[in-house]
Coordinates of C-alpha atoms and ligand atoms in Angstrom, one line a residue:
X1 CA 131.1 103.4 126.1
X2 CA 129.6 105.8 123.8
X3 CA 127.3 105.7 121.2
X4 CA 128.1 105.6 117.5
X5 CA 125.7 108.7 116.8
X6 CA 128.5 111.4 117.7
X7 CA 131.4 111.0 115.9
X8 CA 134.5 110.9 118.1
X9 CA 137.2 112.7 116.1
X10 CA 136.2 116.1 114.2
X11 CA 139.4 117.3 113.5
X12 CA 139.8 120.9 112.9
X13 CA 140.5 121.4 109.1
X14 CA 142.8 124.2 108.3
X15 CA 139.8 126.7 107.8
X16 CA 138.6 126.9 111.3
X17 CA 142.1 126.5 112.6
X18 CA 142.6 129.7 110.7
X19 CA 139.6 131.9 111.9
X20 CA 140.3 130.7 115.9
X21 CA 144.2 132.2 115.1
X22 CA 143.0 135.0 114.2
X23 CA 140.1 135.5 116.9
X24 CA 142.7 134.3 119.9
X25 CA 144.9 137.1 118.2
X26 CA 141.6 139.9 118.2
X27 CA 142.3 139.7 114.0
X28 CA 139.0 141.6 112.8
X29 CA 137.5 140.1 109.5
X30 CA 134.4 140.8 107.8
X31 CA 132.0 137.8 108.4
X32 CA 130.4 136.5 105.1
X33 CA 129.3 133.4 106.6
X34 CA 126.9 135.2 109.3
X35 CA 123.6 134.0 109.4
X36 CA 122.6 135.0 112.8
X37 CA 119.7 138.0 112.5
X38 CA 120.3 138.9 116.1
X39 CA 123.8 139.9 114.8
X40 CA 124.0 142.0 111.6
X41 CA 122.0 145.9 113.3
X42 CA 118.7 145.1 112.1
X43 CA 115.8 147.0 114.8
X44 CA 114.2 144.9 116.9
X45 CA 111.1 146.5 118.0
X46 CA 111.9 147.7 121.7
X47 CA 108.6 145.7 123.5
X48 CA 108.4 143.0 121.1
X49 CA 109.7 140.6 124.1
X50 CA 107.1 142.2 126.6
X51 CA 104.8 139.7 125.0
X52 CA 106.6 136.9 126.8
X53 CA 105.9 138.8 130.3
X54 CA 102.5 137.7 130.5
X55 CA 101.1 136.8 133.4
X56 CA 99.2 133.9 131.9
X57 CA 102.8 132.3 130.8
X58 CA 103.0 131.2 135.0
X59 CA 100.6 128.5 134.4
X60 CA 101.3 125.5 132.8
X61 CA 99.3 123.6 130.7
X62 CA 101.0 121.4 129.1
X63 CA 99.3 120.4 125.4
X64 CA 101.1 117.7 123.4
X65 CA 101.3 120.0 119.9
X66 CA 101.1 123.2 121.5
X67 CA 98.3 125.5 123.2
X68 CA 95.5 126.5 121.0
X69 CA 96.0 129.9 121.0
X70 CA 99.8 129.7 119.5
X71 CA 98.3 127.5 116.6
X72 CA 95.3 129.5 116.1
X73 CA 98.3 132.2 115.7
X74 CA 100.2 130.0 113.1
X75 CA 97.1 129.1 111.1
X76 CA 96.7 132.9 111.1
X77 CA 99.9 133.6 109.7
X78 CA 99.7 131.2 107.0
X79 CA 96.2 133.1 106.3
X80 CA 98.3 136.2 105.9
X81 CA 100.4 133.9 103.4
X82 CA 97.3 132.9 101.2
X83 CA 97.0 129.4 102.5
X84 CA 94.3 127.3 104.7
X85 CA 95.8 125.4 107.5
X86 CA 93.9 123.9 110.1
X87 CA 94.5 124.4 114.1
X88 CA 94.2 120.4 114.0
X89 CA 97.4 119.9 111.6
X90 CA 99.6 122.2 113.0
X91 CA 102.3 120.9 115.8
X92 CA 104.9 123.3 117.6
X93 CA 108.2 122.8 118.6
X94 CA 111.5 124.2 119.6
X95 CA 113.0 124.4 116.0
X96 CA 113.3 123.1 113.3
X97 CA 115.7 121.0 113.8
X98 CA 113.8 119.7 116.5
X99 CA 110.7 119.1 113.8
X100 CA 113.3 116.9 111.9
X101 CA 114.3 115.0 115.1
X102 CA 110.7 114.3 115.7
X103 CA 109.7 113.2 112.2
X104 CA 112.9 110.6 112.0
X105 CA 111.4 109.6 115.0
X106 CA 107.8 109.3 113.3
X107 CA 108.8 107.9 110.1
X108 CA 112.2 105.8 110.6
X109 CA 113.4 102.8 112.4
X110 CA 117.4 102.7 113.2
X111 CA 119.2 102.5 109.9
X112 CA 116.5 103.6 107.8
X113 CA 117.6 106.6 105.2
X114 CA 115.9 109.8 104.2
X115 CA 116.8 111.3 101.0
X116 CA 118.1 115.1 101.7
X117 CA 119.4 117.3 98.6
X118 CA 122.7 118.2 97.7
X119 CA 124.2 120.6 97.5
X120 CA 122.0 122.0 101.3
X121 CA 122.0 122.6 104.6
X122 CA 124.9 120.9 106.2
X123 CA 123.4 119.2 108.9
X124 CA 121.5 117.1 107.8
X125 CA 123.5 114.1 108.2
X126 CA 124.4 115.2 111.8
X127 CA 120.8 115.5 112.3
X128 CA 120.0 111.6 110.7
X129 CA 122.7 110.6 112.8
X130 CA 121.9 111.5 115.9
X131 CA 118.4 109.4 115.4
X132 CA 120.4 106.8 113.9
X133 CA 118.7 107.3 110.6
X134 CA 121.4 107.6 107.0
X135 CA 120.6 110.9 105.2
X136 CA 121.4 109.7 101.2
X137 CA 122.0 112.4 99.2
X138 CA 120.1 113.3 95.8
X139 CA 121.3 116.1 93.5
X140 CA 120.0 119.5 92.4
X141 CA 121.7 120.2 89.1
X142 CA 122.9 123.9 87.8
X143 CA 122.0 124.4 84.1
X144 CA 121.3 128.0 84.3
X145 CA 119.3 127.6 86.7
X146 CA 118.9 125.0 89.6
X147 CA 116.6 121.8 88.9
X148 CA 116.1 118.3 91.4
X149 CA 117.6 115.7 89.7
X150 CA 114.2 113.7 89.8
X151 CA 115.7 110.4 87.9
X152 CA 118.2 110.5 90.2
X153 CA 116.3 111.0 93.1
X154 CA 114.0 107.7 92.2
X155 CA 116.9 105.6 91.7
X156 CA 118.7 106.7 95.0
X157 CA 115.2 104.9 96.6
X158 CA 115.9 102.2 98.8
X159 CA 113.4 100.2 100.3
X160 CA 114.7 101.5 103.6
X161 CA 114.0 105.0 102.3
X162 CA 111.4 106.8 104.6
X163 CA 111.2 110.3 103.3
X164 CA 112.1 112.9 100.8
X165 CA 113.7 115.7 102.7
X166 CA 113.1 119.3 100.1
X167 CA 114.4 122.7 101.4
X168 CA 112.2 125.3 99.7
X169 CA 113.9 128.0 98.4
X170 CA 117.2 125.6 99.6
X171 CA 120.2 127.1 101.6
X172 CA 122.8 128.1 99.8
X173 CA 121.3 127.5 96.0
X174 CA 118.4 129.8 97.1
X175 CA 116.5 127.6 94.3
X176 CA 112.6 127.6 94.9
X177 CA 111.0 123.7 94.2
X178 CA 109.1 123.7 90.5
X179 CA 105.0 122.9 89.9
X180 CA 106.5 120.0 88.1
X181 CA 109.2 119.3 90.0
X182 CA 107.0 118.9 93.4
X183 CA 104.4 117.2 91.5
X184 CA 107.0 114.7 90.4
X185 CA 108.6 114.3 94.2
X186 CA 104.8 113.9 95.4
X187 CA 104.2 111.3 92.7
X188 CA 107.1 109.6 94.1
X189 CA 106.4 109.9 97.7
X190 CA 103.0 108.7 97.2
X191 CA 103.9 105.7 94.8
X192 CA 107.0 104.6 97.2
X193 CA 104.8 105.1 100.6
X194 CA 107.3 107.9 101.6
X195 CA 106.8 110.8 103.3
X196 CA 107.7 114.5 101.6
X197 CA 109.3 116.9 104.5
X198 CA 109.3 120.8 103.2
X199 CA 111.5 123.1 104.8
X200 CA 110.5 126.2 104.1
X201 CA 111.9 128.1 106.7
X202 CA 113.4 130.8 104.0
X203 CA 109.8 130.7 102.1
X204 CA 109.1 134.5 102.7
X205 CA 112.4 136.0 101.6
X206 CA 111.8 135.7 97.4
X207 CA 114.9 137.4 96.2
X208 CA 113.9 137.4 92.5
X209 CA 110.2 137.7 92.6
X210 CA 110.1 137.2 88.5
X211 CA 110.9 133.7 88.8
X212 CA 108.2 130.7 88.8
X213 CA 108.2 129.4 92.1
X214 CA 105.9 127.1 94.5
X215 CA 105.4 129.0 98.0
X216 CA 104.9 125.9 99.8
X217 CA 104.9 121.6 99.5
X218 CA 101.4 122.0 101.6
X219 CA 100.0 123.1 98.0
X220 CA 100.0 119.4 96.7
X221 CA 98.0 116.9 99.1
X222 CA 99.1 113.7 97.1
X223 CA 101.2 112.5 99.6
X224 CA 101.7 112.8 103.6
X225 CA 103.4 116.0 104.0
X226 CA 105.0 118.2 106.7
X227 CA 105.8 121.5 106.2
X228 CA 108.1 123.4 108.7
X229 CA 108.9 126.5 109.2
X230 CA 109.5 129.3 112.8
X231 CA 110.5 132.0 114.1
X232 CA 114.1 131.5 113.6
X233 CA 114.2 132.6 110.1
X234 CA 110.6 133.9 109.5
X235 CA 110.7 137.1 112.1
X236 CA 114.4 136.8 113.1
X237 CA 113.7 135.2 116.1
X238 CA 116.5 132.0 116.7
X239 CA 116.5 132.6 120.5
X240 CA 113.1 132.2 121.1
X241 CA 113.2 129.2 120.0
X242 CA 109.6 128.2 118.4
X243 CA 109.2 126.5 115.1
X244 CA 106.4 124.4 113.9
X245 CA 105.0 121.8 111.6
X246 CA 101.7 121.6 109.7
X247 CA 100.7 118.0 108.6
X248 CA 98.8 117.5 105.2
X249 CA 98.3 114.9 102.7
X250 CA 95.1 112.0 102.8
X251 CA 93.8 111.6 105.7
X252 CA 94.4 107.7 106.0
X253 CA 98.1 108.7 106.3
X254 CA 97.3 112.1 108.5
X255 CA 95.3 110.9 110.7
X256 CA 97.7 108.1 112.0
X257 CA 100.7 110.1 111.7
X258 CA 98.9 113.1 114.3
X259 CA 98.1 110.3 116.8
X260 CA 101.9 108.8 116.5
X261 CA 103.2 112.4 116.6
X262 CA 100.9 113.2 119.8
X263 CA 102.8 110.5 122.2
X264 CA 106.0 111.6 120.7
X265 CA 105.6 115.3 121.3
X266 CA 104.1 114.8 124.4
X267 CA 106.8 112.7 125.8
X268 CA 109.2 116.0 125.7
X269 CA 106.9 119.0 125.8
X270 CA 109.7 120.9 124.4
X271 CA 108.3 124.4 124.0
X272 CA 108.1 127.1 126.6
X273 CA 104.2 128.6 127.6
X274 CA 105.9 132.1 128.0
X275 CA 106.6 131.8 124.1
X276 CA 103.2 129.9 123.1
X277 CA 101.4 132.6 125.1
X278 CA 103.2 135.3 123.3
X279 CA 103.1 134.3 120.1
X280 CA 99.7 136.3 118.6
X281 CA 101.7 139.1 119.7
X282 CA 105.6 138.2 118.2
X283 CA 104.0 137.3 115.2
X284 CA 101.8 140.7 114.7
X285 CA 104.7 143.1 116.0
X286 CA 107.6 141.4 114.5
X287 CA 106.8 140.9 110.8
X288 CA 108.9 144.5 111.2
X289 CA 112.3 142.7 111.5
X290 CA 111.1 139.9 108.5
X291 CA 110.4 143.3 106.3
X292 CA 114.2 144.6 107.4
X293 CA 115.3 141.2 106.4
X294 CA 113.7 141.0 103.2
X295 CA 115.2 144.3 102.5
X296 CA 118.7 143.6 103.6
X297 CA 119.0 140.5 101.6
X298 CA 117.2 141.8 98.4
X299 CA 119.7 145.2 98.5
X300 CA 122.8 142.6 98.8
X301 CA 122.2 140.1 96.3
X302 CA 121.6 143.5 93.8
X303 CA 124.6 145.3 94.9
X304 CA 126.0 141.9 94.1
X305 CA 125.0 141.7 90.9
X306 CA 125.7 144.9 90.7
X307 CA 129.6 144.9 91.2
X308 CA 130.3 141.1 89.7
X309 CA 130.4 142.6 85.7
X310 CA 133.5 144.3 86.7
X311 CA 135.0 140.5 87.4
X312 CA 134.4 138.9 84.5
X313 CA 136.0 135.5 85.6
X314 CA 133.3 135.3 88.6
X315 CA 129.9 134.5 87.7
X316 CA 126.6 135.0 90.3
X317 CA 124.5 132.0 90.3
X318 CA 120.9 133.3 90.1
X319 CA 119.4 133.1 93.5
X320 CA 115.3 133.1 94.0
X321 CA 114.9 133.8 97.8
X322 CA 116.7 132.9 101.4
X323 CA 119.7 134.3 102.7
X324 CA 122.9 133.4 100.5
X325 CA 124.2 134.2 97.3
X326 CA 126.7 131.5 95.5
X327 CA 129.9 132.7 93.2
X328 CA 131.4 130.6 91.0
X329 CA 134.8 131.4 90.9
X330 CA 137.9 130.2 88.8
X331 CA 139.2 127.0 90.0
X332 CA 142.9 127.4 89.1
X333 CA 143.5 126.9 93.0
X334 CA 141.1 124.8 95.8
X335 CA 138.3 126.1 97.5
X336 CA 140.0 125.7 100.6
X337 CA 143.3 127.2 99.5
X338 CA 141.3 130.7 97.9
X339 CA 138.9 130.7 100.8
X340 CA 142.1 131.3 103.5
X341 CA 143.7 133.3 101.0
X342 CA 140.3 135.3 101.5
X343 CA 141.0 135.4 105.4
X344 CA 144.5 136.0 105.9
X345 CA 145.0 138.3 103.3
X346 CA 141.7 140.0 102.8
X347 CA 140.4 139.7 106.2
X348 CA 137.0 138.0 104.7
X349 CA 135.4 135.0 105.8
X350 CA 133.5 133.3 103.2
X351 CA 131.8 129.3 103.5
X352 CA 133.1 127.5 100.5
X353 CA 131.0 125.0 98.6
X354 CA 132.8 121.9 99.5
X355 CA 131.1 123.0 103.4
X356 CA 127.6 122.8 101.4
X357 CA 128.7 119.0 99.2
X358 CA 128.8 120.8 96.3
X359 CA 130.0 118.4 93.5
X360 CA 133.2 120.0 92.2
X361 CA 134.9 123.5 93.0
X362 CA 135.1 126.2 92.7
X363 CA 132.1 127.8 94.4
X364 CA 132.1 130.6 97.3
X365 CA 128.7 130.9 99.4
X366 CA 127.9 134.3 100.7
X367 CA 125.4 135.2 103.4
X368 CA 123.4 138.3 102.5
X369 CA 122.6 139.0 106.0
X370 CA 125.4 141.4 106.9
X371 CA 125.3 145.0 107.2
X372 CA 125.4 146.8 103.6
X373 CA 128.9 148.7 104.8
X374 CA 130.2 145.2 105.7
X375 CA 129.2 143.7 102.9
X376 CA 129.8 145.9 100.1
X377 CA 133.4 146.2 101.1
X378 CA 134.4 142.3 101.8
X379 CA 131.9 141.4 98.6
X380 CA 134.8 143.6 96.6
X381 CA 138.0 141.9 98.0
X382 CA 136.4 138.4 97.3
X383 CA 135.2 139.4 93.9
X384 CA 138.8 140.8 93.0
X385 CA 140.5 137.5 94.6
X386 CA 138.6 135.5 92.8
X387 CA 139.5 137.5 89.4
X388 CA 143.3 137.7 90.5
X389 CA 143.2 134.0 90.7
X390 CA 141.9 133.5 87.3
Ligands
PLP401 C1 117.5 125.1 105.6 C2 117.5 125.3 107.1 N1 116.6 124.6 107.9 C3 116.6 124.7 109.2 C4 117.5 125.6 109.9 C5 117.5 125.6 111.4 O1 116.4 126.3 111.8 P1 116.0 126.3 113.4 O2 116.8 127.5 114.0 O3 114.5 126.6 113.4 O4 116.4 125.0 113.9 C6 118.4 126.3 109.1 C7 119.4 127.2 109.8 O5 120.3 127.7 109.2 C8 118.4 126.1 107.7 O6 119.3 126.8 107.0

């Protein structure tokens, strides 16, 4: 009866088996995995949500890529960032995993494939398969220091590919995209009639500010290119639920891809007036809770680096912005079997890398989001695991 886009059978593998136990059994354990900013004490400013109370949020006018006002607010904010973006090339919507939904929809006919790094976000292939699209995965390679695997990348082309998918800085490598390297994935796009898709929903939080990095794909016009980004990461905002998408590239391939994009977005209307209407205001009064961030996740990754000398077998991979730290840890013993180790004896819940496709063990992925208290302490017991286990 039911479609082949949900899978039927997730079993539960022994890791979440092991954290429901322990909830069902009101277990406390530090949570290294959290990545929800509503959750770790930061201050929200107390009226930031009065800006959603206006009266002019009871009307409803109901604009295909958003009201004017909201994207006059976005190009604004990429102003603030340095870079020119034009009311015209800038559509809202609910997230951004909605923005992906939409552009499969724009770019890909059933059974197409988009290319989508690895190791990254997990869900992407839940999020190709629900618009019956194949995410195929190309590689980012550690030598030091993280690098798309361009060769690769050009022979895992297909000529059902649609799009290169780039997360810039990625989740969990927190590696920011290369001149070069973007130049070379533009190239491609360009050359294969693909489209380039930037998330950059992490963009702001540079963790290691020394480091050559390119702020945004939107900074090469080569090829058609949509750059995403929202509230959920940029001011802390997940609940609001508002992210958007600026358009760029020639205009032979713009042009057609805004009218396409207008019957698609106008068929769900997906975003709330109350949050369109408030948006000049979120985005002036919360850049408080994206400075908090910042802060939190810079302190983290230092007090990191700061404590991983005294466990000489556990090495930090250099991080240049977003929210999560990687260890690479010893791998006398499975990710799996450490990580529960980590949770039934240490009370410390870390993702491993196998949750992220990385391509061997043994890597631990950290979220730098928790309180420093929190994370001091359960940064310690994994860092001393890790080194016991050597
Ligand atoms: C790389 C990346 N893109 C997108 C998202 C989802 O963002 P949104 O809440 O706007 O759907 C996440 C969430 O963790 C993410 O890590």
């Amino acid at each position: 009866m039911f479609s082949k886009r949900v899978a039927s059978d997730l079993p539960p593998n022994r890791l979440s088996a092991a954290v429901a136990r322990l909830r069902s059994a009101r277990v406390e354990f530090d949570d290294l995995t959290e990545s929800n900013p509503t959750r770790v004490g930061l201050q929200y400013p107390a009226r930031l949500l009065e800006a959603l109370a206006a009266p002019a949020g009871l009307g409803y006018n109901p604009q295909p890529f958003g009201l004017a006002s909201a994207r006059d607010a976005v190009a604004g904010d990429f102003r603030r960032r340095g870079m020119r973006v034009s009311r015209d090339r800038i559509v809202l919507t609910a997230s951004t995993s909605e923005a992906y939904s939409l552009l499969f929809k724009l770019l890909c006919d059933p059974g197409d494939d988009v290319l989508v790094p690895v190791p990254s976000y997990p869900l992407f292939e839940y999020l190709a398969s629900l618009d019956a699209v194949r995410a195929r995965p190309y590689h980012l390679e550690f030598h030091g220091a993280w690098s798309v695997d361009v060769d690769g990348l050009t022979r895992a082309t297909t000529s059902r590919t649609k799009a290169v998918v780039v997360v810039n800085p990625n989740n969990p490598t927190g590696s920011y995209l290369k001149r070069a390297e973007l130049d070379a994935l533009a190239a491609h796009c360009r050359a294969r009639g693909l489209a380039l898709i930037g998330d950059e929903v992490f963009s702001e939080y540079v963790l290691d500010a020394e480091l050559p990095r390119t702020s945004s794909v939107l900074s090469q016009r080569q090829a058609l290119t949509f750059g995403l980004g929202g509230l959920s990461k940029g001011l802390g905002l997940p609940q609001l639920k508002l992210g958007w998408m600026v358009v760029a590239g020639p205009d032979a391939l713009t042009r057609p891809a805004l009218e396409r994009l207008e019957l698609i977005c106008d068929t769900y209307l997906s975003v709330s007036t109350p949050v369109q209407e408030g948006l000049p205001a979120l985005l002036a009064e919360g850049s408080s809770v994206r400075t908090q961030i910042r802060d939190r996740v810079t302190r983290n990754y230092r007090a990191l680096l700061a404590a991983a000398p005294r466990c000489p077998s556990v090495s930090v991979l250099p991080s240049e912005g977003g929210w999560y730290a990687v260890l690479q840890v010893p791998a006398m013993q499975s990710e799996e079997s450490l990580i529960l180790q980590l949770l039934e004896r240490d009370r410390v819940l870390v993702h491993p890398g196998y949750f992220f496709d990385f391509p061997r063990e043994a890597f631990l992925v950290l979220s730098l989001l928790p309180r420093p208290e929190t994370f001091d302490r359960a940064a310690a017991r994994v860092l001393a695991r890790a080194e016991a286990a050597a």
